[in-house]
Amino acid sequence: MDFKHEIVLPNEDLPFRMFLFEGYKGNYKVIKHWHRSIEIFLVLEGKIDFYINATFFPLEKNQFTLVNSNEIHSVVVPNPNITIVLQIPIKTFEAYWEEDQYIGFRRSNPKQDNKIVDLISKMWRIYEEKKYGYELIVKSHFYELLHILITGYKENNLDKEVLRQNKNLNRLSKITEYIKENYNQEISLESVAETFGFSPTYLSKLFKIYGKVNYKAYLQNIRVEYGYRELVNTDLYISDIAMNHGFPNSKAFSKEFKKRYGYLPSEYRKKLKLKEITRK
């Protein structure tokens, strides 16, 4: 089971991050990953398949899911959709933290769920229009959302195992941040272990025990993800994309790409171009 760590930064004009999910075209996968921020996925059109740990959450129009800090999650998106992602830095809830600087939320009741859907929909619409003073209105809705989360969704008496998992993933985050910054270089398990003062054996166990993934699979997934972005957003040769993202050749990139997306990079690019022509 593969996952990666994701660094979440707020929008420049807001104290949180809000954006259109990049898998809106469909035929897209987000590998298992985690981050410190609280995350809400709200589907406005279409549907997506969402997984938190081992639990499956199918999301359709006007449905959302809450992802807690350091909860491992993934997304499978077979078809086009419009999904808004709202990521709230954990520090936003500092005054309400439980043990170990952690706070957890769980779904409550349909009435409150409807309020969440309404607020995020409004926030997105206003943010897209960006009329004079929009930041103030968006922030006012955001703080209303925070109040609902704190008063209606906050978990009390958190499970000790949840807190332990949170602590371990925080420790691993420093390592995965470093890997993500250097993924396109020669970056072996041994070199990373040396950088952090660990033995290669200990670092390997750290990934397997807390990440449920081996080091090589983790690194390859990061490389494929960045390669995918360049494949769909540029006209670069596939061999150049492979070299740009740490693969020794296009054959190695194609092999890993097909594992994740079900197509060779060349096939995937042709499929996207055909869709564009059909739309026109």
XYZ file of N, CA and C in Angstrom:
840
model
N 0.857 -1.181 0.000
C 0.000 0.000 0.000
C 0.892 1.230 0.000
N 0.727 2.113 -0.995
C 1.629 3.238 -1.146
C 1.000 4.531 -0.653
N 1.830 5.397 -0.088
C 1.353 6.726 0.251
C 2.521 7.684 0.315
N 2.251 8.938 0.340
C 3.294 9.946 0.422
C 2.844 11.038 1.362
N 3.780 11.877 1.748
C 3.431 13.015 2.588
C 3.198 14.226 1.701
N 2.203 15.007 2.011
C 1.868 16.185 1.225
C 1.994 17.434 2.090
N 2.695 18.446 1.583
C 2.822 19.714 2.299
C 1.699 20.632 1.844
N 0.946 21.160 2.786
C -0.208 21.987 2.455
C 0.071 23.439 2.846
N -0.012 24.333 1.879
C 0.196 25.753 2.123
C -1.096 26.516 1.850
N -1.404 27.567 2.617
C -2.636 28.334 2.388
C -2.582 29.119 1.080
N -3.762 29.498 0.548
C -3.810 30.442 -0.552
C -3.187 31.755 -0.059
N -2.596 32.514 -0.954
C -1.925 33.751 -0.548
C -2.896 34.753 0.078
N -4.146 34.747 -0.363
C -5.099 35.740 0.107
C -6.037 35.201 1.190
N -5.800 33.962 1.656
C -6.685 33.355 2.643
C -5.868 32.576 3.688
N -6.409 32.364 4.883
C -5.684 31.615 5.921
C -5.870 30.102 5.787
N -6.252 29.640 4.599
C -6.449 28.221 4.319
C -6.258 28.018 2.831
N -6.322 26.780 2.387
C -6.162 26.489 0.963
C -7.465 25.955 0.408
N -7.913 26.515 -0.708
C -9.146 26.075 -1.365
C -8.880 26.050 -2.867
N -9.185 24.910 -3.500
C -8.865 24.778 -4.915
C -9.737 23.707 -5.561
N -9.760 23.725 -6.884
C -10.470 22.713 -7.665
C -9.589 21.479 -7.758
N -10.117 20.344 -7.385
C -9.376 19.090 -7.410
C -8.807 18.837 -8.792
N -7.507 18.514 -8.857
C -6.828 18.404 -10.149
C -7.251 17.181 -10.959
N -7.992 16.253 -10.348
C -8.456 15.083 -11.086
C -9.801 15.294 -11.744
N -10.138 16.549 -12.050
C -11.470 16.863 -12.582
C -11.726 16.260 -13.959
N -10.670 15.902 -14.690
C -10.862 15.321 -16.017
C -11.201 13.830 -15.962
N -11.042 13.219 -14.805
C -11.285 11.793 -14.663
C -10.054 10.969 -14.995
N -10.187 9.647 -14.882
C -9.072 8.726 -15.136
C -7.832 9.155 -14.352
N -8.015 9.361 -13.052
C -6.960 9.940 -12.220
C -6.937 9.249 -10.860
N -5.745 9.118 -10.308
C -5.607 8.500 -8.994
C -4.679 9.341 -8.124
N -5.015 9.436 -6.854
C -4.134 10.047 -5.868
C -3.697 8.927 -4.927
N -2.411 8.659 -4.881
C -1.930 7.561 -4.046
C -2.130 7.886 -2.571
N -2.043 6.865 -1.735
C -2.210 7.067 -0.303
C -1.178 8.065 0.225
N -1.650 9.028 0.970
C -0.783 10.066 1.517
C -1.396 10.626 2.786
N -0.699 11.525 3.411
C -1.222 12.157 4.621
C -0.617 13.549 4.757
N -1.226 14.385 5.580
C -0.702 15.722 5.853
C -1.253 16.195 7.183
N -0.643 17.210 7.732
C -1.043 17.728 9.032
C -2.389 18.445 8.975
N -2.733 19.011 7.850
C -3.950 19.802 7.732
C -5.212 18.944 7.792
N -6.298 19.588 8.234
C -7.631 18.999 8.124
C -8.101 19.245 6.689
N -8.716 18.245 6.077
C -9.084 18.371 4.663
C -10.553 17.989 4.465
N -11.219 18.771 3.629
C -12.603 18.464 3.263
C -12.682 18.373 1.741
N -13.209 17.262 1.222
C -13.482 17.096 -0.205
C -14.985 17.206 -0.396
N -15.422 18.175 -1.204
C -16.838 18.358 -1.497
C -17.067 18.199 -2.999
N -17.895 17.227 -3.370
C -18.210 16.990 -4.777
C -19.405 17.848 -5.181
N -19.212 18.688 -6.201
C -20.304 19.523 -6.713
C -20.969 18.895 -7.943
N -20.181 18.158 -8.727
C -20.712 17.462 -9.898
C -19.950 16.152 -10.063
N -20.641 15.109 -10.544
C -19.992 13.834 -10.771
C -19.831 13.038 -9.480
N -18.824 12.196 -9.443
C -18.573 11.409 -8.236
C -17.108 10.988 -8.193
N -16.612 10.698 -6.984
C -15.254 10.211 -6.800
C -15.269 9.090 -5.759
N -14.265 8.249 -5.795
C -14.120 7.166 -4.817
C -13.027 7.559 -3.829
N -13.402 7.697 -2.581
C -12.487 8.197 -1.555
C -12.218 7.103 -0.530
N -10.970 6.996 -0.113
C -10.580 5.983 0.865
C -9.831 6.649 2.019
N -10.275 6.375 3.241
C -9.565 6.818 4.437
C -9.168 5.570 5.194
N -7.847 5.362 5.336
C -7.329 4.111 5.862
C -7.906 2.972 5.013
N -8.645 2.049 5.583
C -9.189 0.944 4.791
C -10.674 1.125 4.488
N -11.223 2.291 4.804
C -12.661 2.516 4.643
C -12.959 3.257 3.342
N -13.937 2.774 2.603
C -14.331 3.343 1.316
C -15.483 4.324 1.508
N -15.335 5.543 0.940
C -16.378 6.565 1.006
C -16.723 7.018 -0.416
N -17.761 6.445 -1.034
C -18.154 6.929 -2.356
C -18.832 8.296 -2.209
N -18.351 9.272 -2.950
C -18.893 10.627 -2.848
C -19.564 11.025 -4.153
N -20.805 11.480 -4.046
C -21.540 11.971 -5.206
C -21.892 13.438 -5.008
N -22.698 13.986 -5.898
C -23.025 15.408 -5.883
C -23.529 15.858 -4.507
N -22.956 16.965 -4.025
C -23.307 17.573 -2.735
C -23.017 16.665 -1.537
N -22.003 15.814 -1.683
C -21.527 15.003 -0.571
C -20.066 15.337 -0.303
N -19.661 15.210 0.954
C -18.276 15.525 1.307
C -17.738 14.519 2.308
N -16.432 14.538 2.452
C -15.795 13.738 3.494
C -14.782 14.589 4.234
N -14.597 14.283 5.509
C -13.632 14.961 6.372
C -12.417 14.069 6.550
N -11.234 14.636 6.365
C -9.998 13.895 6.582
C -9.245 14.566 7.726
N -8.973 13.817 8.778
C -8.261 14.370 9.924
C -6.771 14.494 9.663
N -6.106 15.236 10.501
C -4.657 15.373 10.433
C -4.010 13.996 10.506
N -3.091 13.743 9.569
C -2.327 12.494 9.526
C -3.166 11.239 9.337
N -4.355 11.370 8.758
C -5.120 10.191 8.337
C -4.680 9.833 6.925
N -4.327 8.593 6.718
C -3.867 8.158 5.402
C -5.079 8.001 4.486
N -5.025 8.660 3.325
C -6.169 8.623 2.429
C -5.718 8.612 0.965
N -6.627 8.197 0.087
C -6.357 8.142 -1.343
C -7.654 8.392 -2.098
N -7.516 8.690 -3.397
C -8.685 9.001 -4.217
C -8.567 8.302 -5.568
N -9.669 7.705 -6.010
C -9.741 7.120 -7.353
C -10.858 7.839 -8.099
N -10.518 8.389 -9.278
C -11.470 9.224 -10.016
C -11.608 8.707 -11.443
N -12.562 7.823 -11.703
C -12.700 7.277 -13.054
C -13.288 8.257 -14.071
N -14.156 9.171 -13.618
C -14.880 10.039 -14.548
C -14.719 11.522 -14.211
N -15.045 12.411 -15.171
C -14.969 13.855 -14.916
C -15.829 14.252 -13.717
N -15.406 15.285 -13.019
C -16.112 15.733 -11.825
C -15.734 17.167 -11.505
N -16.505 17.782 -10.635
C -16.133 19.091 -10.068
C -16.100 18.892 -8.558
N -14.912 18.926 -7.994
C -14.730 18.683 -6.569
C -13.900 19.801 -5.958
N -14.412 20.383 -4.895
C -13.696 21.444 -4.196
C -12.939 20.836 -3.026
N -11.688 21.210 -2.898
C -10.857 20.734 -1.791
C -10.556 21.916 -0.867
N -10.846 21.738 0.394
C -10.578 22.759 1.406
C -9.592 22.176 2.413
N -8.436 22.795 2.558
C -7.403 22.307 3.471
C -7.130 23.373 4.538
N -7.327 22.979 5.785
C -7.219 23.909 6.906
C -5.984 23.557 7.730
N -5.012 24.465 7.841
C -3.813 24.186 8.642
C -4.180 23.794 10.068
N -3.528 22.771 10.594
C -3.833 22.270 11.930
C -3.678 23.358 12.992
N -2.772 24.303 12.751
C -2.528 25.367 13.732
C -3.759 26.256 13.919
N -4.674 26.244 12.944
C -5.919 27.002 13.063
C -6.689 26.590 14.318
N -6.545 25.327 14.715
C -7.298 24.787 15.845
C -6.462 24.726 17.127
N -5.395 25.497 17.177
C -4.454 25.421 18.289
C -5.127 25.544 19.655
N -6.102 26.434 19.771
C -6.779 26.645 21.055
C -7.650 25.458 21.459
N -7.881 24.531 20.516
C -8.784 23.410 20.783
C -8.081 22.052 20.698
N -6.750 22.059 20.609
C -5.989 20.817 20.522
C -6.229 19.917 21.719
N -6.144 18.616 21.456
C -6.147 17.638 22.536
C -4.687 17.303 22.850
N -4.400 16.050 23.165
C -3.025 15.641 23.442
C -2.153 15.716 22.185
N -0.860 15.979 22.395
C 0.128 15.950 21.313
C -0.242 16.848 20.131
N -0.822 17.997 20.431
C -1.167 18.972 19.388
C -2.014 18.333 18.285
N -3.040 17.613 18.703
C -3.895 16.913 17.750
C -5.356 17.231 18.022
N -6.136 17.262 16.934
C -7.578 17.412 17.047
C -8.217 16.515 16.000
N -9.316 15.857 16.351
C -9.985 14.968 15.420
C -11.450 15.336 15.243
N -11.974 15.077 14.048
C -13.369 15.372 13.744
C -14.048 14.140 13.164
N -15.361 14.025 13.425
C -16.153 12.950 12.847
C -17.496 13.497 12.394
N -18.054 12.856 11.349
C -19.333 13.291 10.804
C -20.402 13.258 11.879
N -21.331 14.203 11.804
C -22.306 14.381 12.873
C -23.715 13.994 12.443
N -24.463 14.965 11.903
C -25.834 14.673 11.470
C -26.121 15.394 10.165
N -27.131 14.948 9.423
C -27.422 15.507 8.098
C -27.636 17.019 8.075
N -28.268 17.566 9.123
C -28.516 19.008 9.141
C -27.217 19.789 9.142
N -26.272 19.366 9.968
C -24.977 20.038 9.999
C -24.190 19.778 8.721
N -24.317 18.570 8.171
C -23.669 18.272 6.899
C -24.154 19.229 5.808
N -25.439 19.492 5.788
C -26.001 20.405 4.800
C -25.431 21.817 4.953
N -25.198 22.231 6.191
C -24.604 23.551 6.437
C -23.185 23.614 5.881
N -22.428 22.517 6.073
C -21.059 22.451 5.560
C -21.057 22.576 4.037
N -21.934 21.814 3.389
C -22.032 21.844 1.926
C -22.374 23.247 1.450
N -23.336 23.890 2.098
C -23.772 25.225 1.712
C -22.653 26.250 1.884
N -21.957 26.196 2.990
C -20.898 27.166 3.266
C -19.732 27.044 2.281
N -19.270 25.824 2.045
C -18.140 25.644 1.130
C -18.527 26.007 -0.297
N -19.746 25.685 -0.695
C -20.231 26.056 -2.033
C -20.220 27.568 -2.199
N -20.694 28.282 -1.179
C -20.692 29.749 -1.225
C -19.274 30.291 -1.269
N -18.411 29.746 -0.427
C -17.017 30.190 -0.380
C -16.360 30.057 -1.749
N -16.590 28.931 -2.403
C -15.970 28.703 -3.704
C -16.518 29.660 -4.761
N -17.831 29.842 -4.770
C -18.452 30.729 -5.754
C -17.933 32.167 -5.599
N -17.873 32.635 -4.371
C -17.399 33.996 -4.105
C -15.919 34.126 -4.434
N -15.146 33.085 -4.098
C -13.704 33.112 -4.358
C -13.420 33.122 -5.858
N -14.208 32.395 -6.633
C -14.034 32.360 -8.081
C -14.331 33.714 -8.720
N -15.389 34.381 -8.227
C -15.789 35.669 -8.794
C -14.816 36.781 -8.431
N -14.253 36.720 -7.210
C -13.252 37.677 -6.738
C -13.710 39.140 -6.914
N -14.917 39.413 -6.508
C -15.391 40.793 -6.525
C -14.741 41.579 -5.387
N -14.808 42.883 -5.470
C -14.164 43.750 -4.475
C -14.590 43.357 -3.054
N -13.598 43.099 -2.208
C -13.876 42.731 -0.823
C -14.233 41.269 -0.610
N -14.017 40.439 -1.651
C -14.413 39.024 -1.555
C -13.744 38.304 -0.394
N -12.486 38.701 -0.074
C -11.757 38.010 0.996
C -12.515 38.056 2.314
N -13.155 39.193 2.583
C -13.865 39.345 3.850
C -15.064 38.402 3.947
N -15.801 38.284 2.838
C -16.972 37.402 2.856
C -16.545 35.938 2.962
N -15.511 35.563 2.190
C -15.027 34.184 2.235
C -14.538 33.836 3.636
N -13.790 34.755 4.245
C -13.279 34.501 5.594
C -14.417 34.398 6.615
N -15.459 35.201 6.431
C -16.581 35.139 7.378
C -17.263 33.769 7.311
N -17.422 33.246 6.091
C -17.999 31.906 5.940
C -17.046 30.850 6.510
N -15.761 31.069 6.323
C -14.758 30.123 6.819
C -14.813 30.017 8.344
N -14.915 31.143 9.027
C -14.950 31.100 10.485
C -16.268 30.512 10.997
N -17.320 30.693 10.224
C -18.581 30.032 10.576
C -18.424 28.515 10.438
N -17.703 28.096 9.396
C -17.419 26.673 9.189
C -16.599 26.107 10.349
N -15.592 26.855 10.787
C -14.765 26.412 11.911
C -15.606 26.219 13.169
N -16.533 27.129 13.393
C -17.389 27.034 14.572
C -18.238 25.759 14.530
N -18.765 25.446 13.347
C -19.570 24.225 13.194
C -18.714 22.987 13.448
N -17.484 22.995 12.928
C -16.594 21.855 13.133
C -16.277 21.656 14.613
N -15.972 22.740 15.305
C -15.588 22.665 16.716
C -16.767 22.237 17.600
N -17.948 22.778 17.313
C -19.097 22.514 18.184
C -19.894 21.274 17.793
N -19.806 20.864 16.511
C -20.644 19.757 16.066
C -19.920 18.503 15.616
N -18.603 18.611 15.350
C -17.887 17.477 14.771
C -16.667 17.038 15.592
N -16.234 17.837 16.526
C -15.000 17.549 17.261
C -15.132 16.291 18.103
N -14.098 15.436 18.025
C -14.058 14.216 18.832
C -13.434 14.501 20.194
N -14.016 13.955 21.229
C -13.441 14.035 22.562
C -12.957 12.644 22.968
N -12.078 12.590 23.947
C -11.549 11.306 24.421
C -10.960 10.491 23.272
N -9.974 11.077 22.618
C -9.358 10.442 21.463
C -8.672 9.122 21.825
N -8.756 8.181 20.902
C -8.153 6.874 21.086
C -6.624 7.001 21.141
N -5.991 6.273 22.065
C -4.542 6.340 22.235
C -3.795 5.874 20.993
N -4.372 4.920 20.279
C -3.731 4.424 19.064
C -3.712 5.493 17.980
N -4.766 6.298 17.908
C -4.819 7.403 16.948
C -3.713 8.408 17.251
N -3.532 8.726 18.524
C -2.489 9.670 18.929
C -1.099 9.108 18.638
N -0.914 7.816 18.852
C 0.376 7.190 18.583
C 0.695 7.226 17.092
N -0.323 6.929 16.261
C -0.143 6.972 14.813
C 0.203 8.385 14.361
N -0.466 9.373 14.937
C -0.203 10.767 14.601
C 1.248 11.131 14.898
N 1.740 10.715 16.057
C 3.112 11.034 16.457
C 4.123 10.384 15.509
N 3.882 9.134 15.140
C 4.808 8.424 14.260
C 4.842 9.032 12.862
N 3.677 9.415 12.342
C 3.633 10.017 11.012
C 4.258 11.406 11.010
N 4.155 12.129 12.111
C 4.846 13.413 12.213
C 6.352 13.220 12.113
N 6.860 12.167 12.745
C 8.295 11.877 12.717
C 8.728 11.530 11.294
N 7.917 10.727 10.624
C 8.247 10.303 9.266
C 8.126 11.452 8.262
N 7.316 12.443 8.584
C 7.095 13.568 7.676
C 8.388 14.302 7.322
N 9.266 14.474 8.294
C 10.519 15.189 8.040
C 11.340 14.474 6.975
N 11.301 13.161 7.020
C 12.058 12.369 6.047
C 11.418 12.457 4.669
N 10.094 12.329 4.619
C 9.420 12.347 3.314
C 9.437 13.727 2.674
N 9.464 14.773 3.478
C 9.610 16.119 2.925
C 10.960 16.247 2.215
N 11.981 15.717 2.837
C 13.325 15.748 2.239
C 13.346 14.962 0.927
N 12.714 13.790 0.926
C 12.679 12.968 -0.285
C 11.930 13.685 -1.398
N 10.834 14.324 -1.044
C 10.040 15.023 -2.058
C 10.819 16.181 -2.687
N 11.687 16.802 -1.920
C 12.497 17.909 -2.426
C 13.638 17.422 -3.314
N 14.011 16.155 -3.181
C 15.184 15.639 -3.896
C 14.881 14.402 -4.735
N 13.596 14.161 -5.012
C 13.180 12.919 -5.663
C 13.792 12.715 -7.044
N 14.154 13.797 -7.755
C 14.669 13.671 -9.118
C 16.186 13.487 -9.160
N 16.792 13.326 -7.994
C 18.227 13.076 -7.899
C 18.464 11.599 -7.574
N 19.745 11.219 -7.567
C 20.114 9.891 -7.067
C 19.930 9.928 -5.556
N 18.910 9.270 -5.051
C 18.570 9.374 -3.634
C 18.248 7.980 -3.088
N 19.279 7.300 -2.653
C 19.133 5.921 -2.193
C 18.677 5.877 -0.740
N 18.199 4.726 -0.340
C 17.824 4.509 1.054
C 19.007 4.797 1.971
N 20.192 4.363 1.553
C 21.397 4.552 2.360
C 21.741 6.024 2.527
N 21.603 6.808 1.453
C 21.951 8.231 1.548
C 20.965 9.003 2.413
N 19.681 8.652 2.328
C 18.671 9.315 3.161
C 18.884 8.949 4.622
N 19.164 7.672 4.870
C 19.411 7.223 6.242
C 20.591 7.985 6.844
N 21.640 8.148 6.067
C 22.827 8.869 6.556
C 22.498 10.325 6.850
N 21.685 10.946 6.000
C 21.299 12.348 6.185
C 20.593 12.557 7.524
N 19.782 11.583 7.926
C 19.000 11.723 9.159
C 19.610 10.975 10.352
N 20.807 10.427 10.144
C 21.495 9.778 11.252
C 20.927 8.428 11.646
N 20.274 7.740 10.693
C 19.728 6.413 10.950
C 20.543 5.364 10.212
N 20.374 4.133 10.603
C 20.919 3.042 9.811
C 19.922 2.746 8.699
N 20.374 2.243 7.540
C 19.435 1.889 6.460
C 18.371 0.894 6.912
N 18.752 -0.034 7.784
C 17.798 -1.032 8.278
C 16.686 -0.376 9.078
N 17.070 0.574 9.948
C 16.064 1.257 10.769
C 15.119 2.083 9.897
N 15.688 2.803 8.911
C 14.853 3.636 8.041
C 13.891 2.770 7.229
N 14.373 1.638 6.756
C 13.515 0.719 6.003
C 12.350 0.240 6.862
N 12.637 -0.088 8.125
C 11.585 -0.535 9.042
C 10.600 0.587 9.336
N 11.108 1.814 9.425
C 10.247 2.972 9.695
C 9.190 3.115 8.604
N 9.603 2.947 7.348
C 8.659 3.027 6.236
C 7.664 1.864 6.274
N 8.154 0.672 6.528
C 7.289 -0.507 6.480
C 6.294 -0.535 7.634
N 6.760 -0.175 8.841
C 5.894 -0.264 10.020
C 4.852 0.839 10.029
N 5.293 2.091 9.794
C 4.371 3.218 9.919
C 3.778 3.658 8.582
N 4.459 3.340 7.488
C 3.955 3.743 6.187
C 3.346 2.622 5.380
N 3.579 1.372 5.838
C 3.043 0.208 5.115
C 3.495 0.216 3.662
N 4.736 0.646 3.417
C 5.273 0.722 2.069
C 6.786 0.636 2.160
N 7.420 0.071 1.141
C 8.881 0.082 1.177
C 9.402 1.374 0.541
N 10.626 1.682 0.838
C 11.219 2.961 0.420
C 11.175 3.146 -1.092
N 11.547 2.112 -1.840
C 11.618 2.237 -3.297
C 10.254 2.541 -3.907
N 9.208 1.843 -3.436
C 7.851 2.076 -3.955
C 7.406 3.503 -3.661
N 7.750 3.990 -2.481
C 7.400 5.360 -2.106
C 8.038 6.362 -3.055
N 9.350 6.198 -3.289
C 10.077 7.113 -4.160
C 9.542 7.067 -5.591
N 9.263 5.880 -6.097
C 8.759 5.751 -7.464
C 7.405 6.426 -7.643
N 6.567 6.353 -6.626
C 5.253 6.994 -6.715
C 5.371 8.512 -6.818
N 6.293 9.095 -6.086
C 6.510 10.534 -6.183
C 6.977 10.894 -7.589
N 7.900 10.127 -8.116
C 8.431 10.406 -9.456
C 7.349 10.294 -10.523
N 6.498 9.277 -10.400
C 5.411 9.101 -11.374
C 4.429 10.266 -11.299
N 4.113 10.714 -10.085
C 3.151 11.807 -9.947
C 3.643 13.080 -10.634
N 4.893 13.426 -10.420
C 5.428 14.623 -11.058
C 5.574 14.422 -12.568
N 5.909 13.206 -12.976
C 5.981 12.911 -14.399
C 4.621 13.048 -15.063
N 3.587 12.604 -14.371
C 2.218 12.725 -14.888
C 1.876 14.192 -15.158
N 2.188 15.042 -14.205
C 1.859 16.463 -14.361
C 2.538 17.060 -15.583
N 3.785 16.684 -15.812
C 4.496 17.219 -16.975
C 3.962 16.607 -18.260
N 3.552 15.359 -18.197
C 3.012 14.685 -19.385
C 1.747 15.379 -19.892
N 0.846 15.744 -18.978
C -0.446 16.308 -19.388
C -0.383 17.822 -19.606
N 0.656 18.470 -19.115
C 0.725 19.934 -19.213
C 1.779 20.461 -20.178
N 2.562 19.559 -20.784
C 3.594 19.986 -21.735
C 3.592 19.057 -22.942
N 4.382 19.416 -23.951
C 4.557 18.571 -25.134
C 5.943 17.945 -25.171
N 6.584 17.879 -24.021
C 7.928 17.306 -23.953
C 7.919 15.835 -24.361
N 9.042 15.377 -24.919
C 9.186 13.961 -25.225
C 9.106 13.161 -23.928
N 8.560 11.957 -24.030
C 8.416 11.110 -22.850
C 9.785 10.762 -22.260
N 10.778 10.601 -23.113
C 12.134 10.312 -22.629
C 12.668 11.473 -21.793
N 12.348 12.709 -22.203
C 12.799 13.877 -21.441
C 12.071 13.970 -20.098
N 10.775 13.658 -20.104
C 9.997 13.670 -18.859
C 10.576 12.650 -17.887
N 10.898 11.482 -18.401
C 11.475 10.428 -17.551
C 12.765 10.913 -16.893
N 13.636 11.517 -17.657
C 14.916 11.991 -17.121
C 14.717 13.148 -16.144
N 13.724 13.997 -16.416
C 13.454 15.149 -15.536
C 13.028 14.726 -14.134
N 12.480 13.516 -14.025
C 11.883 13.102 -12.751
C 12.533 11.860 -12.144
N 13.804 11.681 -12.468
C 14.594 10.682 -11.751
C 14.584 9.278 -12.304
N 13.926 9.051 -13.455
C 13.925 7.722 -14.052
C 15.146 7.572 -14.968
N 15.734 6.383 -15.034
C 16.927 6.201 -15.863
C 16.631 6.263 -17.367
N 15.379 5.937 -17.741
C 14.995 5.958 -19.153
C 13.473 5.941 -19.267
N 12.975 6.087 -20.490
C 11.524 6.153 -20.710
C 10.849 4.814 -20.423
N 11.576 3.717 -20.613
C 11.003 2.393 -20.350
C 10.643 2.242 -18.871
N 11.538 2.695 -17.990
C 11.295 2.603 -16.548
C 10.113 3.487 -16.147
N 10.044 4.679 -16.731
C 8.929 5.594 -16.444
C 7.615 4.993 -16.924
N 7.615 4.458 -18.138
C 6.394 3.885 -18.718
C 5.865 2.725 -17.888
N 6.763 1.911 -17.376
C 6.375 0.764 -16.562
C 5.650 1.212 -15.295
N 6.227 2.190 -14.600
C 5.615 2.677 -13.366
C 4.329 3.444 -13.642
N 4.301 4.183 -14.746
C 3.121 4.961 -15.123
C 1.941 4.034 -15.396
N 2.185 2.952 -16.115
C 1.092 2.029 -16.445
C 0.551 1.347 -15.193
N 1.413 1.070 -14.210
C 0.967 0.491 -12.951
C -0.078 1.371 -12.298
N 0.143 2.664 -12.379
C -0.717 3.606 -11.653
C -1.942 4.028 -12.438
N -1.787 4.277 -13.753
C -2.887 4.842 -14.533
C -3.510 3.874 -15.541
N -2.913 2.690 -15.681
C -3.503 1.689 -16.565
C -3.186 1.869 -18.036
N -2.402 2.894 -18.373
C -2.009 3.163 -19.758
C -0.522 3.484 -19.802
N 0.084 3.251 -20.958
C 1.428 3.765 -21.179
C 1.333 5.288 -21.321
N 2.391 6.018 -21.012
C 2.333 7.485 -21.127
C 1.905 7.959 -22.515
N 2.411 7.307 -23.557
C 2.052 7.696 -24.926
C 0.563 7.493 -25.182
N 0.009 6.383 -24.687
C -1.416 6.103 -24.847
C -2.259 7.110 -24.077
N -1.806 7.433 -22.877
C -2.550 8.363 -22.036
C -2.599 9.749 -22.679
N -1.481 10.179 -23.214
C -1.426 11.499 -23.865
C -2.331 11.547 -25.091
N -2.339 10.484 -25.882
C -3.213 10.416 -27.063
C -4.680 10.476 -26.655
N -5.005 9.773 -25.566
C -6.377 9.759 -25.082
C -6.831 11.148 -24.662
N -5.971 11.893 -23.971
C -6.307 13.248 -23.544
C -6.506 14.172 -24.737
N -5.632 14.044 -25.732
C -5.738 14.899 -26.919
C -7.012 14.597 -27.695
N -7.400 13.312 -27.745
C -8.636 12.926 -28.420
C -9.844 13.528 -27.725
N -9.812 13.576 -26.403
C -10.902 14.177 -25.633
C -11.022 15.670 -25.949
N -9.863 16.331 -26.058
C -9.870 17.765 -26.353
C -10.467 18.030 -27.735
N -10.100 17.204 -28.700
C -10.616 17.367 -30.067
C -12.127 17.140 -30.089
N -12.580 16.123 -29.348
C -14.014 15.794 -29.284
C -14.806 16.960 -28.709
N -14.262 17.606 -27.668
C -14.954 18.732 -27.050
C -15.120 19.903 -28.019
N -14.101 20.099 -28.861
C -14.130 21.217 -29.816
C -15.117 20.925 -30.949
